[in-house]
mmCIF file of C-alpha atoms (C1' of nucleotides) and ligand atoms in Angstrom:
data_model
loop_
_atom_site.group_PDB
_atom_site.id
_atom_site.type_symbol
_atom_site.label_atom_id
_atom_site.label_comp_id
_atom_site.label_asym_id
_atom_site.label_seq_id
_atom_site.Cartn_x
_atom_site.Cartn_y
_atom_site.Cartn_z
ATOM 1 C CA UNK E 1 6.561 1.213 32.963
ATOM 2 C CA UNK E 2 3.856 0.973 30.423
ATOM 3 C CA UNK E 3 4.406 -0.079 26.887
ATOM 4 C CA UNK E 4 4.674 2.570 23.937
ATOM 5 C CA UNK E 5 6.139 5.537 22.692
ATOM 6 C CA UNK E 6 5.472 7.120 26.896
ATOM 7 C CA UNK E 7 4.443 6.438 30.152
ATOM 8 C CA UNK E 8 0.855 6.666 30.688
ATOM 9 C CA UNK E 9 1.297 10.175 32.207
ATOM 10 C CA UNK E 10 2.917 11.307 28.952
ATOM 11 C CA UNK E 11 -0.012 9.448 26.713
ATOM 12 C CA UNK E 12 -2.793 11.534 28.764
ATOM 13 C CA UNK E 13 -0.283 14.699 28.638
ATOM 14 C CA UNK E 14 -1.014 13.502 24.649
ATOM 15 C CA UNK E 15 -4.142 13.037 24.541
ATOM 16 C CA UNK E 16 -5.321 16.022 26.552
ATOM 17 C CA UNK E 17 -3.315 18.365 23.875
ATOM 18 C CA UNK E 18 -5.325 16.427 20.896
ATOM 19 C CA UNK E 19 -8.404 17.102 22.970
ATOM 20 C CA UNK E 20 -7.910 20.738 23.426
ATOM 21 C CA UNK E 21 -6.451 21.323 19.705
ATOM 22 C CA UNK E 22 -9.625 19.558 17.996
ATOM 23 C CA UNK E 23 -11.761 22.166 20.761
ATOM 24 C CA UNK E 24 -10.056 25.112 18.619
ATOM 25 C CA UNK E 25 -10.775 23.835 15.252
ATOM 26 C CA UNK E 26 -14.192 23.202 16.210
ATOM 27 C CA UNK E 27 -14.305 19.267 16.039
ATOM 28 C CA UNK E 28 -15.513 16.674 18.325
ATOM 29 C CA UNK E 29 -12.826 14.067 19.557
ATOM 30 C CA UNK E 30 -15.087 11.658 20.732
ATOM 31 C CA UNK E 31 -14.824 8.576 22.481
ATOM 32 C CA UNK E 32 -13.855 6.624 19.736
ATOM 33 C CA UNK E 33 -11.747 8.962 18.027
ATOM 34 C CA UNK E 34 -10.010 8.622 21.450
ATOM 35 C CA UNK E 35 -9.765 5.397 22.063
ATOM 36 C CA UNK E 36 -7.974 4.957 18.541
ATOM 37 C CA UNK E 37 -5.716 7.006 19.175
ATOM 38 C CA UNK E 38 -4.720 6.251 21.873
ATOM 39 C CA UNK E 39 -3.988 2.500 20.768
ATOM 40 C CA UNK E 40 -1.695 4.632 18.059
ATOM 41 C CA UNK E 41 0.118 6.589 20.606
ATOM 42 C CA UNK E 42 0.793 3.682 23.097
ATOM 43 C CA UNK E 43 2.416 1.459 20.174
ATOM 44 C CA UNK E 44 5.681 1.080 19.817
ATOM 45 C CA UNK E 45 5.364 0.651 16.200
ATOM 46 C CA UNK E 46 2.853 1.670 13.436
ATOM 47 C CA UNK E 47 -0.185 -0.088 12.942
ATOM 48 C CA UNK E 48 -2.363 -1.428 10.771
ATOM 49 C CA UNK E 49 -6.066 -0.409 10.772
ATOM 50 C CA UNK E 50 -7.125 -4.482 11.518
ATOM 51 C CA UNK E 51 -3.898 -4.617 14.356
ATOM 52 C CA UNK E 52 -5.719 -1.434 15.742
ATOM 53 C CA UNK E 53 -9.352 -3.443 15.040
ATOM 54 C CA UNK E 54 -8.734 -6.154 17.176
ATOM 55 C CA UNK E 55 -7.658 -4.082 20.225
ATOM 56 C CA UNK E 56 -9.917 -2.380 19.984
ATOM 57 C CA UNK E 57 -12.286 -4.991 19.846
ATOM 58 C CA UNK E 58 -11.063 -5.263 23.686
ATOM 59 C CA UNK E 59 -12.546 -2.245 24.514
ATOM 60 C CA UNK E 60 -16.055 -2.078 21.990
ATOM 61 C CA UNK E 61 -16.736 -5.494 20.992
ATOM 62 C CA UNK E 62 -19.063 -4.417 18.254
ATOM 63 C CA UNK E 63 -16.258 -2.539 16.102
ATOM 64 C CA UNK E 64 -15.518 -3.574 12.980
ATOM 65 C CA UNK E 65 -13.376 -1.913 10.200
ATOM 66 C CA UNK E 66 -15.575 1.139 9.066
ATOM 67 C CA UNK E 67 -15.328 2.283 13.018
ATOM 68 C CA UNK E 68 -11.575 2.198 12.871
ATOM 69 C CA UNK E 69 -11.536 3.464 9.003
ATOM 70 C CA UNK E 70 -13.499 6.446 10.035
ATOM 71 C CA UNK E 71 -11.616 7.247 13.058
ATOM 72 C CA UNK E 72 -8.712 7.218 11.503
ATOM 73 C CA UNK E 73 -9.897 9.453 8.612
ATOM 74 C CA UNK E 74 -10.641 11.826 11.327
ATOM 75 C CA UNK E 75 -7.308 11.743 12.913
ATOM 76 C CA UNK E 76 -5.550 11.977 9.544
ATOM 77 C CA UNK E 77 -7.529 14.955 8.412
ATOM 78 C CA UNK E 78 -6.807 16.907 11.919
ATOM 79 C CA UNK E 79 -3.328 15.632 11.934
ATOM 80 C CA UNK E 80 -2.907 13.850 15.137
ATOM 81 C CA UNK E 81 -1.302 10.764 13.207
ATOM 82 C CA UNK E 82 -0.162 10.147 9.626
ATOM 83 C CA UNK E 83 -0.113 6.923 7.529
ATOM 84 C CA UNK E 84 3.405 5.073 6.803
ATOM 85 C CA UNK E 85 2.426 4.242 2.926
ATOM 86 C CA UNK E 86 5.069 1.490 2.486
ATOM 87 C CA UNK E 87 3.594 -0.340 5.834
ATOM 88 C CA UNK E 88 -0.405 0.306 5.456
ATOM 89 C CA UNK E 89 -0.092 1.647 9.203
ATOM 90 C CA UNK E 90 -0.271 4.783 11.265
ATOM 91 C CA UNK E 91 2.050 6.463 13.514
ATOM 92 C CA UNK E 92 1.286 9.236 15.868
ATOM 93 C CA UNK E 93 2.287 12.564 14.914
ATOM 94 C CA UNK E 94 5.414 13.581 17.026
ATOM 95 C CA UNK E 95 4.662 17.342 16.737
ATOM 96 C CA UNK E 96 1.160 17.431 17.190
ATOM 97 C CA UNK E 97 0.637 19.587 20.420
ATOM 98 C CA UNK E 98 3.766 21.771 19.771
ATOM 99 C CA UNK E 99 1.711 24.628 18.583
ATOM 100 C CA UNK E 100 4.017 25.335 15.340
ATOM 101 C CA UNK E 101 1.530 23.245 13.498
ATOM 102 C CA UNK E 102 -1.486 23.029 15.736
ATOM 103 C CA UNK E 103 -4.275 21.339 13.743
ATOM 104 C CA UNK E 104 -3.216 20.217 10.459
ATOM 105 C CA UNK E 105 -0.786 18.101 8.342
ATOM 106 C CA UNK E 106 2.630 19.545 7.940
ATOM 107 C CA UNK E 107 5.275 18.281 5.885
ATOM 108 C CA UNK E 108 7.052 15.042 7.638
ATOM 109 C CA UNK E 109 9.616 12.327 6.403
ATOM 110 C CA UNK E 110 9.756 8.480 7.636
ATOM 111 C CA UNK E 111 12.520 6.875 8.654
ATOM 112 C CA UNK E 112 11.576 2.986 8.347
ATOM 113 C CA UNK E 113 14.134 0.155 10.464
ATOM 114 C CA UNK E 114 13.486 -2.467 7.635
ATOM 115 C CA UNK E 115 15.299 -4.882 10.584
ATOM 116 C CA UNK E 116 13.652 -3.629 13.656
ATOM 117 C CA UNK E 117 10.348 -1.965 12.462
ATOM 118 C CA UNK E 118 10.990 1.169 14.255
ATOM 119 C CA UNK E 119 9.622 4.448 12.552
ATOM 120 C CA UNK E 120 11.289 7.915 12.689
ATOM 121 C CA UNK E 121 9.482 10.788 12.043
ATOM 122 C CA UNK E 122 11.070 13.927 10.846
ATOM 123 C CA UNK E 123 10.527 17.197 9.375
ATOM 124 C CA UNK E 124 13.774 18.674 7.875
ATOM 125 C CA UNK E 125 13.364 21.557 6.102
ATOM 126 C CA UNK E 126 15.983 20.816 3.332
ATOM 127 C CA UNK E 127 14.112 17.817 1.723
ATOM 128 C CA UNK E 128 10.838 19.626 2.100
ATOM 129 C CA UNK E 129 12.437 22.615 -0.150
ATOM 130 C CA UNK E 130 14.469 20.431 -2.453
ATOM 131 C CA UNK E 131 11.285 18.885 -2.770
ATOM 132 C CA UNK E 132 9.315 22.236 -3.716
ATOM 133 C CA UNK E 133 11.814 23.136 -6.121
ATOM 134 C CA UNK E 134 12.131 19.679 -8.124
ATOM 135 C CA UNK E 135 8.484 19.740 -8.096
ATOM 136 C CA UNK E 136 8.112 23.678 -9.323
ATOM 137 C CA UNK E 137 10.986 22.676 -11.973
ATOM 138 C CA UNK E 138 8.591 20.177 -13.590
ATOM 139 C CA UNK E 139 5.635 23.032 -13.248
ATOM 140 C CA UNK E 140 4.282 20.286 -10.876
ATOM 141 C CA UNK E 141 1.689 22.207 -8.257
ATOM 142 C CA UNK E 142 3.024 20.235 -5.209
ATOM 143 C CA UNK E 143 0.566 19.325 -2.164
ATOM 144 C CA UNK E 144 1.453 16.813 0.732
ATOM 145 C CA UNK E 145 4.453 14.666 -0.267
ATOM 146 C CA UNK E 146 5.287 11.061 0.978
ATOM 147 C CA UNK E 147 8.510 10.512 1.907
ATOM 148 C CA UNK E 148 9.645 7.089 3.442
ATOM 149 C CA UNK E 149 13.178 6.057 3.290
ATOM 150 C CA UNK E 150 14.061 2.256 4.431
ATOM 151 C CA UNK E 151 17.191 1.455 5.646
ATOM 152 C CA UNK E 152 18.714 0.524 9.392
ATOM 153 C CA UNK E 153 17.985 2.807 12.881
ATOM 154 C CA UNK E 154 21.201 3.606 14.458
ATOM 155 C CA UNK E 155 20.907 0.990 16.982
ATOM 156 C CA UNK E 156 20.214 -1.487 14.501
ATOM 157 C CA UNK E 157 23.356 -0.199 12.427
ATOM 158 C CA UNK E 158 25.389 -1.538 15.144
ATOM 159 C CA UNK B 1 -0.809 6.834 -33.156
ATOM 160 C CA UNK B 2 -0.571 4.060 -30.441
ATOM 161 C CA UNK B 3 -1.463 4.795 -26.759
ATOM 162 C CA UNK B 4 0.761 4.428 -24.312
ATOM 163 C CA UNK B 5 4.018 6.013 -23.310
ATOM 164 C CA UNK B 6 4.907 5.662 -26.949
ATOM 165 C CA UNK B 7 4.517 4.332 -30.442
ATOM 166 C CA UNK B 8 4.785 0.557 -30.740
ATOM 167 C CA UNK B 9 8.267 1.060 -32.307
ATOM 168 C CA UNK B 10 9.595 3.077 -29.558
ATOM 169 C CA UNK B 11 7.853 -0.021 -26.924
ATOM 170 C CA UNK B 12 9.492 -2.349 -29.224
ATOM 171 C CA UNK B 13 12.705 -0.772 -28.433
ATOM 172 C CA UNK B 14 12.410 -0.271 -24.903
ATOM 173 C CA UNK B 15 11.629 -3.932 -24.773
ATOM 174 C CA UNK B 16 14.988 -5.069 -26.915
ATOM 175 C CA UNK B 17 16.483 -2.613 -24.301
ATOM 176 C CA UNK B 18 15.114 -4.764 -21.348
ATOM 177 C CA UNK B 19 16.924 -7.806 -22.683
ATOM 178 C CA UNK B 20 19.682 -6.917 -23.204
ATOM 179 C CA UNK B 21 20.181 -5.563 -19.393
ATOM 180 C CA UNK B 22 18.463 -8.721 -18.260
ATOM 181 C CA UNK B 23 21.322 -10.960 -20.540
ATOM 182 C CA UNK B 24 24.077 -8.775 -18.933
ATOM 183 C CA UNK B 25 22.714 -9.658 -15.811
ATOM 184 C CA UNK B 26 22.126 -13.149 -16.306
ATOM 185 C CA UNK B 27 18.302 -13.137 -15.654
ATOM 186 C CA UNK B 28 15.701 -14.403 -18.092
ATOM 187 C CA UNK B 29 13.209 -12.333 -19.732
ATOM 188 C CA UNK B 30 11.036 -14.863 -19.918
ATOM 189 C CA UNK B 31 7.683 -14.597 -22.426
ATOM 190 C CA UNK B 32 5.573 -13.905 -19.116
ATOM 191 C CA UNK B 33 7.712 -11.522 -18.163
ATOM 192 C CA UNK B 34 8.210 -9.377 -20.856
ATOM 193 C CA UNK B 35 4.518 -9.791 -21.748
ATOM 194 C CA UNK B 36 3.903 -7.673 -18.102
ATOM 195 C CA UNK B 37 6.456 -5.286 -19.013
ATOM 196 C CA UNK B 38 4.873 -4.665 -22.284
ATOM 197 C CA UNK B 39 1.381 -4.297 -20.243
ATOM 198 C CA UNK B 40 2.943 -1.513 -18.297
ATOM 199 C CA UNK B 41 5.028 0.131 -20.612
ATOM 200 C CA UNK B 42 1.896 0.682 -22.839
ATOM 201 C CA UNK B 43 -0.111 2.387 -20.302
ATOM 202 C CA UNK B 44 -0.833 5.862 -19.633
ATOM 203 C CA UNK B 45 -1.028 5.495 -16.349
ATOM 204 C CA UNK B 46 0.302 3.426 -13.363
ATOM 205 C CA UNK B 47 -1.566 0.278 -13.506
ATOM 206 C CA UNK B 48 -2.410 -1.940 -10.473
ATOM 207 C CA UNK B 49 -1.948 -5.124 -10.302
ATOM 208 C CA UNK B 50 -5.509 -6.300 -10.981
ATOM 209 C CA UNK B 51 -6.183 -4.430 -14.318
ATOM 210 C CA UNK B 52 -2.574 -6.153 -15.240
ATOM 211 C CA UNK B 53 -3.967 -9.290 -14.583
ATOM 212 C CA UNK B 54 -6.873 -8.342 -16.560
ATOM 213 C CA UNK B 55 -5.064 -7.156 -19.342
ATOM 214 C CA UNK B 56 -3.281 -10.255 -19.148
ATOM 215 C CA UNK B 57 -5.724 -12.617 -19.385
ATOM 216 C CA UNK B 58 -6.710 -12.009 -22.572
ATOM 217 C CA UNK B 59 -3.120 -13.317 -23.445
ATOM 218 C CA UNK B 60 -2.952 -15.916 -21.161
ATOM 219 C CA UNK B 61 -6.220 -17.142 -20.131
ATOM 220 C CA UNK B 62 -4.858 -19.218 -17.208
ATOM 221 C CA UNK B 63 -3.271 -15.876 -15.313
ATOM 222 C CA UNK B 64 -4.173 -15.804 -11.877
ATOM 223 C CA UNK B 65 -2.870 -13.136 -9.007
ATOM 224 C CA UNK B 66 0.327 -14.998 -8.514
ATOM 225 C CA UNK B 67 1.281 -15.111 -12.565
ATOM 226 C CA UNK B 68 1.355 -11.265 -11.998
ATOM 227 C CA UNK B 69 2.848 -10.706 -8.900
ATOM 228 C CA UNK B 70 5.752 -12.933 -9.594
ATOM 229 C CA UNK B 71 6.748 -10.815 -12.711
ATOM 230 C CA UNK B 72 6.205 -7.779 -11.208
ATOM 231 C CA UNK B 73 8.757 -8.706 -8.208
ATOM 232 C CA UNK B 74 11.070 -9.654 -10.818
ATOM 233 C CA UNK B 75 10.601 -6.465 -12.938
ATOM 234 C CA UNK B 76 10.720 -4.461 -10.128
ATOM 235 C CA UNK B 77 14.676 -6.413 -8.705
ATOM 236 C CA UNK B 78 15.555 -5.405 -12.264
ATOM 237 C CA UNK B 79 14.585 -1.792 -11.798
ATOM 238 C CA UNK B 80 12.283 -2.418 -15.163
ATOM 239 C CA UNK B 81 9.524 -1.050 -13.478
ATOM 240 C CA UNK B 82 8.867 0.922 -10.299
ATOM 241 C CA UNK B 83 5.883 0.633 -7.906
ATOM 242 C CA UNK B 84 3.798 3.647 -6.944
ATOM 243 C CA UNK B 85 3.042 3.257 -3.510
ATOM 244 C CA UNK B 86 0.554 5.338 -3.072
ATOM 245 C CA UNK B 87 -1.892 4.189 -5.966
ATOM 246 C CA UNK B 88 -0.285 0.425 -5.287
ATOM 247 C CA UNK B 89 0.179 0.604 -9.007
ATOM 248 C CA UNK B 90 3.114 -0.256 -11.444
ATOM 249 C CA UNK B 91 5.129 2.335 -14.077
ATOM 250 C CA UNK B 92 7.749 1.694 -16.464
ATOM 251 C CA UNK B 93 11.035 2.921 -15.635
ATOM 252 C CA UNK B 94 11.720 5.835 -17.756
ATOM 253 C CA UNK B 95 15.419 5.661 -17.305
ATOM 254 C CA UNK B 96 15.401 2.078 -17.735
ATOM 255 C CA UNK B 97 18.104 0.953 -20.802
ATOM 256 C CA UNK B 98 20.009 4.576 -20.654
ATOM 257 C CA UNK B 99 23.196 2.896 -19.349
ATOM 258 C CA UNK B 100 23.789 5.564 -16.231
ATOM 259 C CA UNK B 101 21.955 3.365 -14.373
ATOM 260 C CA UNK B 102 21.629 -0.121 -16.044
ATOM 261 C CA UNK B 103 20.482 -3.164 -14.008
ATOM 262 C CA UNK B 104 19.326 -1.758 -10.666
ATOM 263 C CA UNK B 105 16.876 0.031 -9.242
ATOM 264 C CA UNK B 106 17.306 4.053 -8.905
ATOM 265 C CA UNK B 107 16.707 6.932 -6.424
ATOM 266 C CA UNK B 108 14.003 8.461 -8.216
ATOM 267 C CA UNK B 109 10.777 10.796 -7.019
ATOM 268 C CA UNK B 110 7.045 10.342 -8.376
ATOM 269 C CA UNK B 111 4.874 13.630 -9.341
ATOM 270 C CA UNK B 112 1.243 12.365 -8.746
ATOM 271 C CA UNK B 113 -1.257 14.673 -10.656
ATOM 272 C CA UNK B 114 -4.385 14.150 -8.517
ATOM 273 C CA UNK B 115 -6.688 15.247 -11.654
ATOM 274 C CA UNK B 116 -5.685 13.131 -14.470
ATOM 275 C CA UNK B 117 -3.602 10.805 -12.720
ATOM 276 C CA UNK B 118 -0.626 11.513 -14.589
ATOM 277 C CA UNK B 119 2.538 10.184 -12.961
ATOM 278 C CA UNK B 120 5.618 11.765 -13.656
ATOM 279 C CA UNK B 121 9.333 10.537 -12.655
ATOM 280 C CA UNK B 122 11.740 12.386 -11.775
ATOM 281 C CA UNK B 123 15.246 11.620 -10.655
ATOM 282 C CA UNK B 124 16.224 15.012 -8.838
ATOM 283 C CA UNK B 125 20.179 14.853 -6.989
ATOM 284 C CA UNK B 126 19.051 17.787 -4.766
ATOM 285 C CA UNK B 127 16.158 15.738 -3.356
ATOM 286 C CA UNK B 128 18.323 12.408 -3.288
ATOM 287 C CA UNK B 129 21.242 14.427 -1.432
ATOM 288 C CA UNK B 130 19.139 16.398 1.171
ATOM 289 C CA UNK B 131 17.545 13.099 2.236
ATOM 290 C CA UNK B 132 20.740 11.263 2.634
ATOM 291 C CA UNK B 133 22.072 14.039 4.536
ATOM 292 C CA UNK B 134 18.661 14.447 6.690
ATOM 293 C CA UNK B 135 18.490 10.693 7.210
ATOM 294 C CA UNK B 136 22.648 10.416 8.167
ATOM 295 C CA UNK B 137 21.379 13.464 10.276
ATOM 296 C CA UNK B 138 19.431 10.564 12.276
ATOM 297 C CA UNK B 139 22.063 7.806 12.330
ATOM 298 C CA UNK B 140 20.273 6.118 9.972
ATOM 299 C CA UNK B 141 21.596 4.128 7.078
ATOM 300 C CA UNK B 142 19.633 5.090 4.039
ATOM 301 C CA UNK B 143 18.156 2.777 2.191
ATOM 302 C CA UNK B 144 15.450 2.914 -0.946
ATOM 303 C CA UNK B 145 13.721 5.587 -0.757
ATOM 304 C CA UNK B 146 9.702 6.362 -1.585
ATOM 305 C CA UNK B 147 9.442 9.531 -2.420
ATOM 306 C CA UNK B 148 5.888 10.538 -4.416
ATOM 307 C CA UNK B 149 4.477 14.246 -4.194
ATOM 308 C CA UNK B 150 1.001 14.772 -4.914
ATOM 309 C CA UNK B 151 -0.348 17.661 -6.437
ATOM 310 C CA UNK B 152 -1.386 18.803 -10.314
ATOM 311 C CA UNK B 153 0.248 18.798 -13.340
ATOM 312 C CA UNK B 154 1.067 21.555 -15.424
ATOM 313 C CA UNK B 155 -1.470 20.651 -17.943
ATOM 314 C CA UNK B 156 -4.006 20.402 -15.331
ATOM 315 C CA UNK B 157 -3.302 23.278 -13.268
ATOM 316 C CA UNK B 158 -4.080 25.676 -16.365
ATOM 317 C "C1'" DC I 1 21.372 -42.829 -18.849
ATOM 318 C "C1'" DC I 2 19.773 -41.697 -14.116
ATOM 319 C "C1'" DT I 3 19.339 -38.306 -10.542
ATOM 320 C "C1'" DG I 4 19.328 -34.343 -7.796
ATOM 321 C "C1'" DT I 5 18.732 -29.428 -8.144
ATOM 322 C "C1'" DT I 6 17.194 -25.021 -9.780
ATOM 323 C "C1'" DC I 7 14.002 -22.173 -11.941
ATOM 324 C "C1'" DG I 8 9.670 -20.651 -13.908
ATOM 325 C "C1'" DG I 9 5.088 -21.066 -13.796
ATOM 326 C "C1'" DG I 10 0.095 -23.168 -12.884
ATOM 327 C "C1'" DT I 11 -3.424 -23.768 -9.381
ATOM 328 C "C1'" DT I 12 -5.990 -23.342 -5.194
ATOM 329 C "C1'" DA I 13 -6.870 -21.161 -1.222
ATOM 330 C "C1'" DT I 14 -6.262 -17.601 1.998
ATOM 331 C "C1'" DA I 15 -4.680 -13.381 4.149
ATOM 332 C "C1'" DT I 16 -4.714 -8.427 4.491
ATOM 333 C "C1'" DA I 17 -6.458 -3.775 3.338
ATOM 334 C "C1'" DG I 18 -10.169 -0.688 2.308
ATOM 335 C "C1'" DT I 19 -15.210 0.956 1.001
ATOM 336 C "C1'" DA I 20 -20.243 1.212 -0.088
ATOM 337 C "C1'" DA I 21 -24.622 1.587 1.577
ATOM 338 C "C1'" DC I 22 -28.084 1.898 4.802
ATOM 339 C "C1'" DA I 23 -30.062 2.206 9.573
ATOM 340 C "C1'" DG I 24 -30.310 4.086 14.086
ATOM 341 C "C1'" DA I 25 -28.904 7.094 17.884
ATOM 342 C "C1'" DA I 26 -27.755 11.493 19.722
ATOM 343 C "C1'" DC I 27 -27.792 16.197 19.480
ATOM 344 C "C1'" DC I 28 -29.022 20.881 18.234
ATOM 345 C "C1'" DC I 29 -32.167 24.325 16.408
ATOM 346 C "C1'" DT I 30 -36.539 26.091 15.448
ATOM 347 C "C1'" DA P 1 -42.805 17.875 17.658
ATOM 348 C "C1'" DG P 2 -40.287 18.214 13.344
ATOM 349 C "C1'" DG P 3 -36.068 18.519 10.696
ATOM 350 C "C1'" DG P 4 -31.174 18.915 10.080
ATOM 351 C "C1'" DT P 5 -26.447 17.326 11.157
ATOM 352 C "C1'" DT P 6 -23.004 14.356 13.094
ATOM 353 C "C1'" DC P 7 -21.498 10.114 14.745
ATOM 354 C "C1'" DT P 8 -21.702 5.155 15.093
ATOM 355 C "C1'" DG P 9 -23.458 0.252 14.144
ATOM 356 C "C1'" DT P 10 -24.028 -3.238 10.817
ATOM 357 C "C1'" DT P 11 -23.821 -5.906 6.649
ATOM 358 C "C1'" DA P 12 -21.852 -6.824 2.650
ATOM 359 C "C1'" DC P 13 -18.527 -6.298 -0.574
ATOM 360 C "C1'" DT P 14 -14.235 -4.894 -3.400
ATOM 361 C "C1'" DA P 15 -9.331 -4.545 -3.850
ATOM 362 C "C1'" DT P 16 -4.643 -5.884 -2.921
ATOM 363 C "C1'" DA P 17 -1.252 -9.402 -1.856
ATOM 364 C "C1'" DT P 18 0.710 -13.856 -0.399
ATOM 365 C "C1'" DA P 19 1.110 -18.967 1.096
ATOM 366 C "C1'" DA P 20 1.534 -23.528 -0.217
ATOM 367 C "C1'" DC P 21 1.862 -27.076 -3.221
ATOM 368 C "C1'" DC P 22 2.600 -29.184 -7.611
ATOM 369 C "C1'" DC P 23 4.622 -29.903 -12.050
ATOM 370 C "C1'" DG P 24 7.621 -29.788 -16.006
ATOM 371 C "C1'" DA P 25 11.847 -28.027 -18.365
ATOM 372 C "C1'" DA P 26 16.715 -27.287 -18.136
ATOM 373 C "C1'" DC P 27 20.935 -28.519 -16.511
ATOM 374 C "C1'" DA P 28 24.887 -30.559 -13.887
ATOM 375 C "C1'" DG P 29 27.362 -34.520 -11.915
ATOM 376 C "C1'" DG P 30 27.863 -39.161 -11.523
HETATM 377 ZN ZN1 ZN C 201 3.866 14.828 12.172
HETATM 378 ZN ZN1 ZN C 202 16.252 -0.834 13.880
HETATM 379 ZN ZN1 ZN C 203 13.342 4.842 -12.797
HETATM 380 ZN ZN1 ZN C 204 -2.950 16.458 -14.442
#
DNA sequence: CCTGTTCGGGTTATATAGTAACAGAACCCT
DNA sequence: AGGGTTCTGTTACTATATAACCCGAACAGG
């Protein structure tokens, strides 16, 4: 089986759903834009923008870090992945596809393996409203909110 | 008046404050080190570590990248000081000498004002609760947290 | 006193992360 | 053809963080 968070089947089952969601908001994803993210969705990890440089280096020898910068600045801003602030690396978004939040960032929480690497993403509802109200208690306008705990993965626990 | 968080009577204090946890703990506050946490606790805003050096310098012409650094990790195992991860920049603990939580580092949330940069902290139960209970939700054992909302200010948003 | 050890800090070099600025290609529209 | 927009290539640079090594002060045990 191939390497990553799927099979290859499942990556192109991804892929295809970024292609046809960036078709409805009226954005290109090009070649590039796909190639880098598909090196996001086949790791089993995040990323760093120069880990995501040099493979894909493999594939377009000239790249260097404004091409994966600026694809990644695309992805961001349609939300096909998000950036894991305490790691400097990106993730694929888990949701994205699952029309509930076709297009865009939603509200998402991290949950780092500070033994094994692995990344978690959820989206619980409760810290996103605890959140909003803290926030609204300080008269604090809240936007997009990073949330990254560190601790151990359940397997790692054991 | 002074700038900073506070008169230089009020940093004073916050700096005899310092000691004494770092006595009780059996850590030195050396010169270097409380020099740093003087550099932070005067600013307005989260500093990185590069305009600390800066800052510095002027004390201690010989500072290099390291000289900082290495206080900062200690401040930060003391809970003196917390990193913002998302501006990779350095605040004073505000709860820092109020006994409830001498020592060690706290759960505590950031409120990023994207206009002026203010950085607010918080320490909301709610928020620390609902993302216990999300991550245990997981099977994962919770950890330090980074939580940091952006958004604006109430000063800001009027 | 000598000696091993720990800790803090100086110094140099390097690694990692991110951006600015400009040029060219491709495409669409008139 | 001309002129706009979008995307990518290319060069150079800035910003952030750490590795490795050395040295001196402080201290403990012999
Ligand atoms: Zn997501
Ligand atoms: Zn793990
Ligand atoms: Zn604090
Ligand atoms: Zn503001």
């Amino acid at each position: 089986m191939a390497s990553g968070q799927g099979s290859a089947a499942v990556m192109e089952r991804r892929l295809a759903a970024a292609e046809g969601q960036c078709i409805r908001a009226g954005v290109q994803l090009t070649e590039l834009r796909r190639q880098v993210l598909a090196l996001v969705l086949q790791a089993e990890q995040p990323l760093g923008a120069y880990a995501l440089l040099d493979r894909l280096k493999e594939q377009r020898p000239g790249a260097a870090p404004p091409t994966v910068y600026r694809a990644l600045d695309f992805l961001l801003e349609q939300g096909l992945i998000h950036k894991v602030e305490r790691l400097n690396a990106f993730v694929g978004c888990v949701g994205a596809g699952h029309d509930h939040h076709a297009g865009h960032q939603h509200a998402h929480q991290f949950l780092i393996c500070g033994q094994c690497g692995q990344t978690t993403e959820i989206s619980d509802p409760a810290v996103t409203r605890a959140l909003a109200e803290a926030a609204a208690r300080s008269g604090f306008q809240a936007g997009h909110a990073v949330v990254e705990v560190e601790g151990r993965c359940a397997a790692c626990a054991a």
